[in-house]
mmCIF file of C-alpha atoms in Angstrom:
data_model
loop_
_atom_site.group_PDB
_atom_site.id
_atom_site.type_symbol
_atom_site.label_atom_id
_atom_site.label_comp_id
_atom_site.label_asym_id
_atom_site.label_seq_id
_atom_site.Cartn_x
_atom_site.Cartn_y
_atom_site.Cartn_z
ATOM 1 C CA MET F 27 20.540 20.912 258.686
ATOM 2 C CA ASP F 28 23.481 22.062 256.484
ATOM 3 C CA ARG F 29 24.631 23.990 259.889
ATOM 4 C CA ILE F 30 24.582 20.194 261.927
ATOM 5 C CA ASN F 31 26.108 18.848 259.178
ATOM 6 C CA ARG F 32 28.961 21.429 258.971
ATOM 7 C CA THR F 33 29.566 21.042 262.821
ATOM 8 C CA PHE F 34 29.806 17.874 262.873
ATOM 9 C CA VAL F 35 31.274 15.940 259.336
ATOM 10 C CA ASN F 36 33.801 17.995 257.502
ATOM 11 C CA GLU F 37 35.077 14.708 255.796
ATOM 12 C CA PHE F 38 34.742 11.472 255.017
ATOM 13 C CA ILE F 39 37.513 9.003 255.216
ATOM 14 C CA LEU F 40 37.294 5.778 252.056
ATOM 15 C CA LEU F 41 37.610 2.773 253.807
ATOM 16 C CA GLY F 42 38.943 1.158 250.139
ATOM 17 C CA LEU F 43 40.956 -2.110 251.385
ATOM 18 C CA SER F 44 42.774 -0.491 254.540
ATOM 19 C CA GLY F 45 42.278 -4.367 255.613
ATOM 20 C CA TYR F 46 44.601 -5.774 252.933
ATOM 21 C CA PRO F 47 47.774 -3.527 252.516
ATOM 22 C CA LYS F 48 48.698 -6.602 249.982
ATOM 23 C CA LEU F 49 45.796 -6.202 247.664
ATOM 24 C CA GLU F 50 46.110 -1.628 247.747
ATOM 25 C CA ILE F 51 49.608 -2.544 246.312
ATOM 26 C CA ILE F 52 48.277 -4.762 243.414
ATOM 27 C CA PHE F 53 45.334 -2.780 243.020
ATOM 28 C CA PHE F 54 47.288 0.073 242.516
ATOM 29 C CA ALA F 55 49.317 -1.185 239.936
ATOM 30 C CA VAL F 56 45.592 -2.364 238.109
ATOM 31 C CA ILE F 57 44.248 0.429 238.138
ATOM 32 C CA LEU F 58 46.422 2.787 237.147
ATOM 33 C CA VAL F 59 47.158 0.018 233.412
ATOM 34 C CA MET F 60 43.969 -0.057 233.291
ATOM 35 C CA TYR F 61 42.927 4.209 233.683
ATOM 36 C CA LEU F 62 46.214 4.140 230.702
ATOM 37 C CA VAL F 63 44.558 2.283 228.447
ATOM 38 C CA ILE F 64 40.974 4.177 229.342
ATOM 39 C CA LEU F 65 42.211 7.759 228.787
ATOM 40 C CA ILE F 66 44.812 6.716 225.486
ATOM 41 C CA GLY F 67 41.779 3.915 224.153
ATOM 42 C CA ASN F 68 38.956 7.029 224.298
ATOM 43 C CA SER F 69 40.933 9.552 223.137
ATOM 44 C CA VAL F 70 41.774 7.912 220.170
ATOM 45 C CA LEU F 71 37.812 7.188 219.438
ATOM 46 C CA ILE F 72 36.884 10.814 220.310
ATOM 47 C CA ILE F 73 39.863 12.025 217.766
ATOM 48 C CA ALA F 74 39.260 9.180 215.068
ATOM 49 C CA SER F 75 34.797 10.107 215.170
ATOM 50 C CA ILE F 76 36.113 13.506 215.014
ATOM 51 C CA PHE F 77 38.239 14.139 211.403
ATOM 52 C CA ASP F 78 37.374 11.269 209.873
ATOM 53 C CA SER F 79 34.616 11.842 207.481
ATOM 54 C CA HIS F 80 33.216 8.572 207.134
ATOM 55 C CA LEU F 81 32.403 8.606 211.009
ATOM 56 C CA HIS F 82 30.238 11.231 210.907
ATOM 57 C CA THR F 83 27.026 9.029 211.505
ATOM 58 C CA PRO F 84 24.988 9.191 214.689
ATOM 59 C CA MET F 85 26.421 5.992 215.766
ATOM 60 C CA TYR F 86 29.600 7.626 216.052
ATOM 61 C CA PHE F 87 28.987 10.484 217.380
ATOM 62 C CA PHE F 88 27.219 8.914 220.357
ATOM 63 C CA LEU F 89 29.744 6.434 220.171
ATOM 64 C CA GLY F 90 32.039 9.856 220.861
ATOM 65 C CA ASN F 91 29.931 10.994 223.589
ATOM 66 C CA LEU F 92 30.117 7.441 225.366
ATOM 67 C CA SER F 93 33.855 7.589 225.172
ATOM 68 C CA PHE F 94 33.958 11.035 226.987
ATOM 69 C CA LEU F 95 31.625 10.040 229.905
ATOM 70 C CA ASP F 96 33.738 7.542 230.417
ATOM 71 C CA ILE F 97 36.774 9.827 230.273
ATOM 72 C CA CYS F 98 34.678 12.666 232.607
ATOM 73 C CA TYR F 99 33.693 9.438 234.899
ATOM 74 C CA THR F 100 36.771 7.660 235.406
ATOM 75 C CA SER F 101 39.419 11.436 236.119
ATOM 76 C CA SER F 102 36.573 12.213 238.322
ATOM 77 C CA SER F 103 37.397 8.615 240.661
ATOM 78 C CA VAL F 104 40.644 6.915 240.223
ATOM 79 C CA PRO F 105 42.996 9.541 240.173
ATOM 80 C CA SER F 106 41.984 10.486 244.019
ATOM 81 C CA THR F 107 41.863 6.324 244.423
ATOM 82 C CA LEU F 108 45.716 5.887 243.128
ATOM 83 C CA VAL F 109 46.613 8.401 245.535
ATOM 84 C CA SER F 110 44.451 6.710 248.731
ATOM 85 C CA LEU F 111 45.779 3.898 246.955
ATOM 86 C CA ILE F 112 49.750 4.087 247.010
ATOM 87 C CA SER F 113 50.209 7.019 249.692
ATOM 88 C CA LYS F 114 47.370 5.465 252.289
ATOM 89 C CA LYS F 115 45.701 9.125 252.200
ATOM 90 C CA ARG F 116 41.786 8.456 252.918
ATOM 91 C CA ASN F 117 40.351 11.554 253.681
ATOM 92 C CA ILE F 118 38.095 13.061 251.287
ATOM 93 C CA SER F 119 36.825 16.850 252.625
ATOM 94 C CA PHE F 120 33.013 17.107 252.597
ATOM 95 C CA SER F 121 32.866 19.450 249.351
ATOM 96 C CA GLY F 122 34.747 16.968 247.659
ATOM 97 C CA CYS F 123 32.315 13.916 248.401
ATOM 98 C CA ALA F 124 29.763 16.085 246.993
ATOM 99 C CA MET F 125 31.457 16.832 243.466
ATOM 100 C CA GLN F 126 32.669 12.979 243.321
ATOM 101 C CA MET F 127 29.399 11.887 244.070
ATOM 102 C CA PHE F 128 27.539 14.087 241.701
ATOM 103 C CA LEU F 129 30.503 13.647 238.430
ATOM 104 C CA GLY F 130 29.731 10.158 239.293
ATOM 105 C CA PHE F 131 25.788 9.641 239.755
ATOM 106 C CA ALA F 132 25.479 12.253 236.507
ATOM 107 C CA MET F 133 27.790 9.624 234.640
ATOM 108 C CA GLY F 134 25.846 6.750 235.190
ATOM 109 C CA SER F 135 22.840 8.471 234.452
ATOM 110 C CA THR F 136 23.913 10.010 230.783
ATOM 111 C CA GLU F 137 25.269 6.840 229.922
ATOM 112 C CA CYS F 138 22.085 4.701 230.193
ATOM 113 C CA PHE F 139 20.220 7.392 228.418
ATOM 114 C CA LEU F 140 23.423 7.264 225.501
ATOM 115 C CA LEU F 141 22.416 3.571 225.507
ATOM 116 C CA GLY F 142 18.943 3.506 224.953
ATOM 117 C CA MET F 143 19.618 6.504 222.015
ATOM 118 C CA MET F 144 22.145 4.207 220.319
ATOM 119 C CA ALA F 145 19.575 1.425 220.361
ATOM 120 C CA PHE F 146 17.164 3.753 219.089
ATOM 121 C CA ASP F 147 20.645 4.441 216.271
ATOM 122 C CA ARG F 148 20.904 0.819 214.782
ATOM 123 C CA TYR F 149 16.708 0.243 215.898
ATOM 124 C CA VAL F 150 16.135 3.009 212.517
ATOM 125 C CA ALA F 151 18.963 2.170 211.033
ATOM 126 C CA ILE F 152 18.278 -1.286 210.429
ATOM 127 C CA CYS F 153 14.357 -1.289 210.588
ATOM 128 C CA ASN F 154 13.637 1.510 208.423
ATOM 129 C CA PRO F 155 16.478 1.958 206.262
ATOM 130 C CA LEU F 156 15.153 4.841 203.601
ATOM 131 C CA ARG F 157 14.173 6.374 206.437
ATOM 132 C CA TYR F 158 17.280 7.125 207.987
ATOM 133 C CA PRO F 159 18.676 10.159 207.385
ATOM 134 C CA VAL F 160 14.902 11.958 207.882
ATOM 135 C CA ILE F 161 14.286 10.315 211.482
ATOM 136 C CA MET F 162 18.755 10.812 212.717
ATOM 137 C CA SER F 163 18.816 13.810 211.235
ATOM 138 C CA LYS F 164 21.887 16.173 212.638
ATOM 139 C CA VAL F 165 19.526 18.360 214.186
ATOM 140 C CA VAL F 166 17.768 14.867 215.964
ATOM 141 C CA TYR F 167 21.005 13.447 217.196
ATOM 142 C CA ILE F 168 22.662 16.253 219.019
ATOM 143 C CA LEU F 169 19.162 16.949 220.811
ATOM 144 C CA MET F 170 19.026 13.172 221.539
ATOM 145 C CA ALA F 171 22.804 13.391 223.311
ATOM 146 C CA SER F 172 21.886 16.929 224.725
ATOM 147 C CA VAL F 173 18.763 15.656 226.021
ATOM 148 C CA SER F 174 21.032 12.669 227.689
ATOM 149 C CA TRP F 175 23.622 15.030 229.492
ATOM 150 C CA LEU F 176 20.796 17.821 230.929
ATOM 151 C CA SER F 177 18.998 14.823 232.151
ATOM 152 C CA GLY F 178 21.699 12.976 233.985
ATOM 153 C CA GLY F 179 23.124 16.249 235.111
ATOM 154 C CA ILE F 180 19.758 17.355 236.559
ATOM 155 C CA ASN F 181 19.334 13.778 238.186
ATOM 156 C CA SER F 182 22.570 14.036 239.819
ATOM 157 C CA ILE F 183 21.862 17.546 241.352
ATOM 158 C CA VAL F 184 19.008 16.318 242.864
ATOM 159 C CA GLN F 185 19.765 13.109 244.120
ATOM 160 C CA THR F 186 23.492 14.633 245.094
ATOM 161 C CA SER F 187 21.088 18.047 247.032
ATOM 162 C CA LEU F 188 19.311 15.379 249.090
ATOM 163 C CA ALA F 189 21.864 12.967 249.896
ATOM 164 C CA MET F 190 24.458 15.744 251.218
ATOM 165 C CA ARG F 191 21.266 17.834 253.545
ATOM 166 C CA LEU F 192 21.405 15.084 255.866
ATOM 167 C CA PRO F 193 22.997 15.030 259.076
ATOM 168 C CA PHE F 194 25.318 12.250 259.694
ATOM 169 C CA CYS F 195 26.407 12.551 263.488
ATOM 170 C CA GLU F 196 30.241 12.690 263.736
ATOM 171 C CA ASN F 197 29.738 9.306 261.506
ATOM 172 C CA ASN F 198 32.166 9.954 258.506
ATOM 173 C CA ILE F 199 33.769 6.292 258.189
ATOM 174 C CA ILE F 200 33.368 4.810 254.551
ATOM 175 C CA ASN F 201 33.617 1.549 253.889
ATOM 176 C CA HIS F 202 33.839 2.086 249.882
ATOM 177 C CA PHE F 203 36.428 2.952 247.564
ATOM 178 C CA LEU F 204 34.173 6.308 246.533
ATOM 179 C CA CYS F 205 31.980 8.949 247.696
ATOM 180 C CA GLU F 206 28.922 5.863 246.306
ATOM 181 C CA ILE F 207 26.129 7.248 246.972
ATOM 182 C CA LEU F 208 24.561 4.173 248.343
ATOM 183 C CA ALA F 209 27.160 3.674 251.313
ATOM 184 C CA VAL F 210 27.082 7.739 252.290
ATOM 185 C CA LEU F 211 23.339 7.400 252.881
ATOM 186 C CA LYS F 212 24.181 4.410 255.417
ATOM 187 C CA LEU F 213 25.883 6.722 257.468
ATOM 188 C CA ALA F 214 23.052 8.823 258.087
ATOM 189 C CA CYS F 215 21.546 9.778 261.283
ATOM 190 C CA ALA F 216 18.228 10.685 259.687
ATOM 191 C CA ASP F 217 15.568 9.611 257.901
ATOM 192 C CA ILE F 218 15.582 8.629 254.274
ATOM 193 C CA SER F 219 13.263 7.844 252.811
ATOM 194 C CA LEU F 220 12.573 10.454 250.511
ATOM 195 C CA ASN F 221 16.384 9.609 249.513
ATOM 196 C CA ILE F 222 14.794 5.958 248.784
ATOM 197 C CA VAL F 223 12.141 6.954 246.777
ATOM 198 C CA THR F 224 13.234 9.768 244.610
ATOM 199 C CA LEU F 225 16.400 6.875 243.848
ATOM 200 C CA ALA F 226 13.823 4.996 243.533
ATOM 201 C CA VAL F 227 12.331 6.739 240.640
ATOM 202 C CA SER F 228 16.121 7.489 239.426
ATOM 203 C CA ASN F 229 16.147 3.857 238.580
ATOM 204 C CA MET F 230 13.014 3.627 236.723
ATOM 205 C CA ALA F 231 13.744 6.683 234.688
ATOM 206 C CA PHE F 232 16.857 6.281 233.752
ATOM 207 C CA LEU F 233 17.105 2.703 234.539
ATOM 208 C CA ILE F 234 14.661 0.522 233.531
ATOM 209 C CA LEU F 235 12.933 2.974 230.550
ATOM 210 C CA PRO F 236 16.941 3.109 228.484
ATOM 211 C CA LEU F 237 16.589 -0.892 228.928
ATOM 212 C CA LEU F 238 12.909 -1.286 227.769
ATOM 213 C CA VAL F 239 14.290 1.373 224.629
ATOM 214 C CA ILE F 240 16.791 -1.433 224.144
ATOM 215 C CA PHE F 241 14.785 -4.904 224.567
ATOM 216 C CA PHE F 242 12.440 -3.792 222.728
ATOM 217 C CA SER F 243 14.854 -1.983 219.830
ATOM 218 C CA TYR F 244 16.798 -5.147 219.694
ATOM 219 C CA MET F 245 13.503 -7.432 219.740
ATOM 220 C CA LEU F 246 12.605 -5.200 216.169
ATOM 221 C CA ILE F 247 15.908 -5.410 215.093
ATOM 222 C CA LEU F 248 16.276 -9.627 215.450
ATOM 223 C CA SER F 249 12.553 -9.536 214.217
ATOM 224 C CA THR F 250 13.611 -7.876 211.011
ATOM 225 C CA ILE F 251 17.412 -10.114 210.371
ATOM 226 C CA LEU F 252 15.606 -12.513 210.591
ATOM 227 C CA ARG F 253 13.178 -11.610 207.836
ATOM 228 C CA MET F 254 16.463 -11.060 205.873
ATOM 229 C CA ASN F 255 16.445 -13.360 202.829
ATOM 230 C CA SER F 256 21.158 -12.956 202.288
ATOM 231 C CA ALA F 257 23.397 -14.033 204.544
ATOM 232 C CA THR F 258 25.253 -11.192 203.939
ATOM 233 C CA GLY F 259 22.812 -9.064 205.044
ATOM 234 C CA ARG F 260 21.971 -10.692 208.018
ATOM 235 C CA HIS F 261 25.627 -10.733 208.772
ATOM 236 C CA LYS F 262 26.201 -6.990 208.391
ATOM 237 C CA ALA F 263 22.916 -6.318 210.556
ATOM 238 C CA PHE F 264 23.717 -7.841 213.490
ATOM 239 C CA SER F 265 27.643 -6.821 213.216
ATOM 240 C CA THR F 266 26.300 -3.664 213.754
ATOM 241 C CA CYS F 267 25.116 -3.904 216.733
ATOM 242 C CA SER F 268 26.975 -6.210 218.354
ATOM 243 C CA ALA F 269 29.564 -4.274 219.987
ATOM 244 C CA HIS F 270 26.704 -2.167 220.876
ATOM 245 C CA LEU F 271 24.762 -4.534 222.534
ATOM 246 C CA THR F 272 28.205 -6.216 224.297
ATOM 247 C CA VAL F 273 28.524 -3.146 225.979
ATOM 248 C CA VAL F 274 25.133 -3.177 226.964
ATOM 249 C CA ILE F 275 25.476 -6.789 228.813
ATOM 250 C CA ILE F 276 28.898 -5.335 230.674
ATOM 251 C CA PHE F 277 27.133 -2.064 231.896
ATOM 252 C CA TYR F 278 23.906 -3.070 233.227
ATOM 253 C CA GLY F 279 25.008 -6.518 233.945
ATOM 254 C CA THR F 280 27.442 -4.725 236.513
ATOM 255 C CA ILE F 281 25.160 -2.531 237.847
ATOM 256 C CA PHE F 282 22.137 -4.620 238.915
ATOM 257 C CA PHE F 283 25.308 -7.195 240.517
ATOM 258 C CA MET F 284 26.116 -4.764 242.819
ATOM 259 C CA TYR F 285 22.633 -2.540 243.100
ATOM 260 C CA ALA F 286 20.031 -6.104 243.168
ATOM 261 C CA LYS F 287 22.396 -8.035 245.197
ATOM 262 C CA PRO F 288 20.258 -9.602 247.981
ATOM 263 C CA LYS F 289 20.445 -8.414 251.320
ATOM 264 C CA SER F 290 21.622 -11.976 252.872
ATOM 265 C CA GLN F 291 24.585 -10.760 251.214
ATOM 266 C CA ASP F 292 25.602 -8.489 253.532
ATOM 267 C CA LEU F 293 25.887 -10.571 256.783
ATOM 268 C CA LEU F 294 28.732 -12.450 254.790
ATOM 269 C CA GLY F 295 31.080 -10.702 256.890
ATOM 270 C CA GLN F 296 31.953 -6.618 257.364
ATOM 271 C CA ASP F 297 35.474 -8.155 255.440
ATOM 272 C CA ASN F 298 34.654 -10.449 252.888
ATOM 273 C CA LEU F 299 31.918 -7.530 252.371
ATOM 274 C CA GLN F 300 34.533 -4.645 251.873
ATOM 275 C CA ALA F 301 36.770 -7.037 249.582
ATOM 276 C CA ARG F 302 33.747 -8.169 247.591
ATOM 277 C CA GLU F 303 32.093 -4.868 247.063
ATOM 278 C CA GLY F 304 36.201 -3.114 246.691
ATOM 279 C CA LEU F 305 36.308 -5.869 243.198
ATOM 280 C CA VAL F 306 32.959 -4.892 242.114
ATOM 281 C CA SER F 307 34.041 -1.277 242.232
ATOM 282 C CA MET F 308 36.579 -0.952 239.921
ATOM 283 C CA PHE F 309 35.183 -3.141 237.605
ATOM 284 C CA TYR F 310 32.139 -1.367 237.281
ATOM 285 C CA GLY F 311 33.994 2.234 238.004
ATOM 286 C CA VAL F 312 37.304 0.918 235.437
ATOM 287 C CA VAL F 313 37.319 -2.151 233.674
ATOM 288 C CA THR F 314 33.657 -1.040 231.529
ATOM 289 C CA PRO F 315 34.920 2.192 230.548
ATOM 290 C CA MET F 316 38.463 0.307 228.885
ATOM 291 C CA LEU F 317 35.829 -2.514 227.417
ATOM 292 C CA ASN F 318 34.308 0.062 225.681
ATOM 293 C CA PRO F 319 36.719 1.370 223.009
ATOM 294 C CA ILE F 320 38.406 -1.910 222.910
ATOM 295 C CA ILE F 321 34.880 -4.045 221.973
ATOM 296 C CA TYR F 322 34.471 -0.777 219.557
ATOM 297 C CA SER F 323 37.406 -0.834 218.077
ATOM 298 C CA LEU F 324 37.754 -5.109 217.982
ATOM 299 C CA ARG F 325 33.852 -5.251 216.189
ATOM 300 C CA ASN F 326 34.244 -2.279 213.866
ATOM 301 C CA LYS F 327 36.045 -2.231 210.417
ATOM 302 C CA ASP F 328 34.708 0.867 209.521
ATOM 303 C CA VAL F 329 36.649 2.160 213.434
ATOM 304 C CA LYS F 330 39.819 0.685 212.904
ATOM 305 C CA ALA F 331 40.251 1.842 209.304
ATOM 306 C CA ALA F 332 39.747 4.999 210.877
ATOM 307 C CA VAL F 333 41.929 4.617 213.788
ATOM 308 C CA LYS F 334 44.549 3.101 210.751
ATOM 309 C CA TYR F 335 44.307 5.959 208.578
ATOM 310 C CA LEU F 336 44.945 8.256 211.648
ATOM 311 C CA LEU F 337 47.961 6.270 212.648
ATOM 312 C CA SER F 338 49.287 6.368 209.280
ATOM 313 C CA GLN F 339 48.764 10.149 208.858
ATOM 314 C CA LYS F 340 51.012 10.619 211.885
ATOM 315 C CA SER F 341 53.679 9.146 210.220
ATOM 316 C CA VAL F 342 53.521 10.705 207.339
ATOM 317 C CA ASN F 343 53.967 13.829 208.954
ATOM 318 C CA GLN F 344 56.550 12.850 211.521
ATOM 319 C CA LEU F 345 58.938 11.659 207.953
ATOM 320 C CA ARG F 346 58.403 14.614 206.491
ATOM 321 C CA PRO F 347 61.353 16.826 206.645
ATOM 322 C CA LYS F 348 60.551 20.590 208.768
#
């Protein structure tokens, strides 16, 4: 099977928005600005969570992991997308496509688990505050993050291996910006039932299970908040969860929009479908990682204070005579 694959397909062609040259220029400028915001915003969050002792808590440890993940995810796809938009170079090697698919799937799977872990952390902090230091000890939350990364990587290895072992019989034109797994599976000239089954199992484990953890965690959090006598306490408890809940809604909302669309929508026409999937792909792959640091910075006083402190320290160091 591997010999057949290499004989017929040495590279793939990513269509992107090839039918819309004017949109490509606009997309290039917009995505470039967003990518710079992603790198700067998430890097600032990571630095703040490392160097500010007030942020050495499980919540900010998970947030630092999320920021690092967003940088890795976008860096695995955005630079090549920018090159294709500006230079019209749309080909990607077979191994390059496999690597891009692996990184994208691994980062997405890991983020699902991390968001579930963060919801559980908020549940323990609000519903069991006295036991929080014991339940969410340093060993526990480092282990939780490690399990997220390891399971996401293993899941991606399995899915990528199964997808890239399929024969494509010279059908190498991908109607997408990236080597996205569903777009690649459409090109296979063999039975993909095993891929569909493993993807369904993966979705149950990495989409549905974390979503259930998030849902029940927030139901218990809401119940606890409503029982609080102090309005100040209720506001403080809700404010600690609002940023995470906003990120969850954006993340899962975009995923379900992409992968749970009715089959009838595929009949709208190839050009319309291509343009729409390009826009959604940009939102999922660029806008969401860009919004994460903005949301957490705007809605979290600790993060804002840490960033201001780091910036002030940098200014003081620059003013000191050398």
